[in-house]
GROMACS .gro file of C-alpha atoms in nm:
model
   86
    1MET     CA    1   3.820  -8.659   0.874
    2PRO     CA    2   3.796  -8.528   0.516
    3TYR     CA    3   4.055  -8.553   0.281
    4HIS     CA    4   4.274  -8.255   0.320
    5LYS     CA    5   4.541  -8.153  -0.041
    6ASN     CA    6   4.728  -7.861   0.136
    7LYS     CA    7   5.048  -8.036   0.276
    8GLN     CA    8   5.113  -7.916   0.584
    9GLN     CA    9   4.776  -8.031   0.686
   10ALA     CA   10   4.755  -8.354   0.576
   11PHE     CA   11   5.050  -8.352   0.782
   12GLN     CA   12   4.971  -8.277   1.079
   13ALA     CA   13   4.658  -8.448   1.034
   14ALA     CA   14   4.843  -8.758   1.006
   15GLN     CA   15   5.054  -8.659   1.317
   16GLN     CA   16   4.743  -8.566   1.541
   17GLY     CA   17   4.580  -8.888   1.415
   18THR     CA   18   4.927  -9.113   1.515
   19GLU     CA   19   4.924  -8.915   1.845
   20GLU     CA   20   4.615  -9.052   1.944
   21ALA     CA   21   4.655  -9.364   1.855
   22ARG     CA   22   4.987  -9.375   2.105
   23ASP     CA   23   4.809  -9.236   2.337
   24VAL     CA   24   4.485  -9.418   2.392
   25TYR     CA   25   4.748  -9.740   2.325
   26ASN     CA   26   4.936  -9.606   2.645
   27ASN     CA   27   4.592  -9.551   2.847
   28ILE     CA   28   4.494  -9.912   2.802
   29VAL     CA   29   4.517 -10.167   3.106
   30GLN     CA   30   4.467 -10.536   2.987
   31ASN     CA   31   4.293 -10.634   3.368
   32ARG     CA   32   4.000 -10.366   3.308
   33ALA     CA   33   3.682 -10.528   3.269
   34ASP     CA   34   3.607 -10.226   2.958
   35TYR     CA   35   3.943 -10.353   2.823
   36GLY     CA   36   3.772 -10.569   2.493
   37SER     CA   37   3.566 -10.202   2.428
   38GLU     CA   38   3.983 -10.015   2.491
   39LEU     CA   39   4.140 -10.236   2.212
   40LYS     CA   40   3.827 -10.203   1.954
   41HIS     CA   41   3.878  -9.804   1.995
   42LEU     CA   42   4.275  -9.878   2.019
   43SER     CA   43   4.208 -10.041   1.635
   44ASN     CA   44   4.020  -9.803   1.486
   45GLU     CA   45   4.201  -9.507   1.627
   46ILE     CA   46   4.520  -9.710   1.401
   47ASN     CA   47   4.276  -9.748   1.123
   48GLU     CA   48   4.176  -9.386   1.129
   49ALA     CA   49   4.632  -9.286   1.172
   50TYR     CA   50   4.738  -9.497   0.892
   51GLU     CA   51   4.397  -9.406   0.650
   52GLN     CA   52   4.552  -8.987   0.737
   53ILE     CA   53   4.923  -9.093   0.716
   54ASN     CA   54   4.847  -9.228   0.346
   55ASN     CA   55   4.669  -8.926   0.258
   56ALA     CA   56   4.897  -8.740   0.327
   57LEU     CA   57   5.180  -8.929   0.195
   58GLU     CA   58   4.947  -8.842  -0.170
   59VAL     CA   59   5.100  -8.506  -0.143
   60ALA     CA   60   5.429  -8.446   0.122
   61SER     CA   61   5.719  -8.253   0.026
   62GLU     CA   62   6.072  -8.435   0.035
   63ASN     CA   63   6.071  -8.327   0.397
   64GLN     CA   64   5.747  -8.454   0.562
   65LYS     CA   65   5.831  -8.808   0.391
   66PRO     CA   66   6.033  -8.952   0.667
   67LYS     CA   67   5.823  -8.804   0.951
   68LEU     CA   68   5.565  -8.968   0.811
   69GLU     CA   69   5.707  -9.289   0.710
   70GLN     CA   70   5.816  -9.287   1.116
   71PHE     CA   71   5.427  -9.237   1.246
   72GLN     CA   72   5.352  -9.537   1.026
   73GLN     CA   73   5.673  -9.720   1.145
   74ASP     CA   74   5.500  -9.543   1.502
   75LEU     CA   75   5.162  -9.782   1.481
   76HIS     CA   76   5.267 -10.089   1.329
   77THR     CA   77   5.524 -10.109   1.638
   78ILE     CA   78   5.172 -10.059   1.906
   79VAL     CA   79   4.987 -10.295   1.634
   80ASN     CA   80   5.311 -10.584   1.742
   81GLU     CA   81   5.329 -10.531   2.055
   82ILE     CA   82   4.894 -10.519   2.011
   83ASN     CA   83   4.932 -10.857   1.881
   84ASN     CA   84   5.154 -11.047   2.147
   85THR     CA   85   5.061 -10.900   2.497
   86PRO     CA   86   4.937 -11.231   2.577
   0.00000   0.00000   0.00000
């Protein structure tokens, strides 16, 4: 996704990226045969969301920064949950 200088567009891209990562995470079923490919898809979504958040933080207003930081925490929680799954 191209980098957006516009604060609102950058924020919306970060928000959407985080939501997409959450959706992929919530749809993963560990016992399915394609779990590995779903996990790779989730990893890609998380990496893209982190990139979008970092881009948005560069131009974010003071009001947007706490929400962007929450998006980062949400992604971190997903990563921890996946890493702690047996």
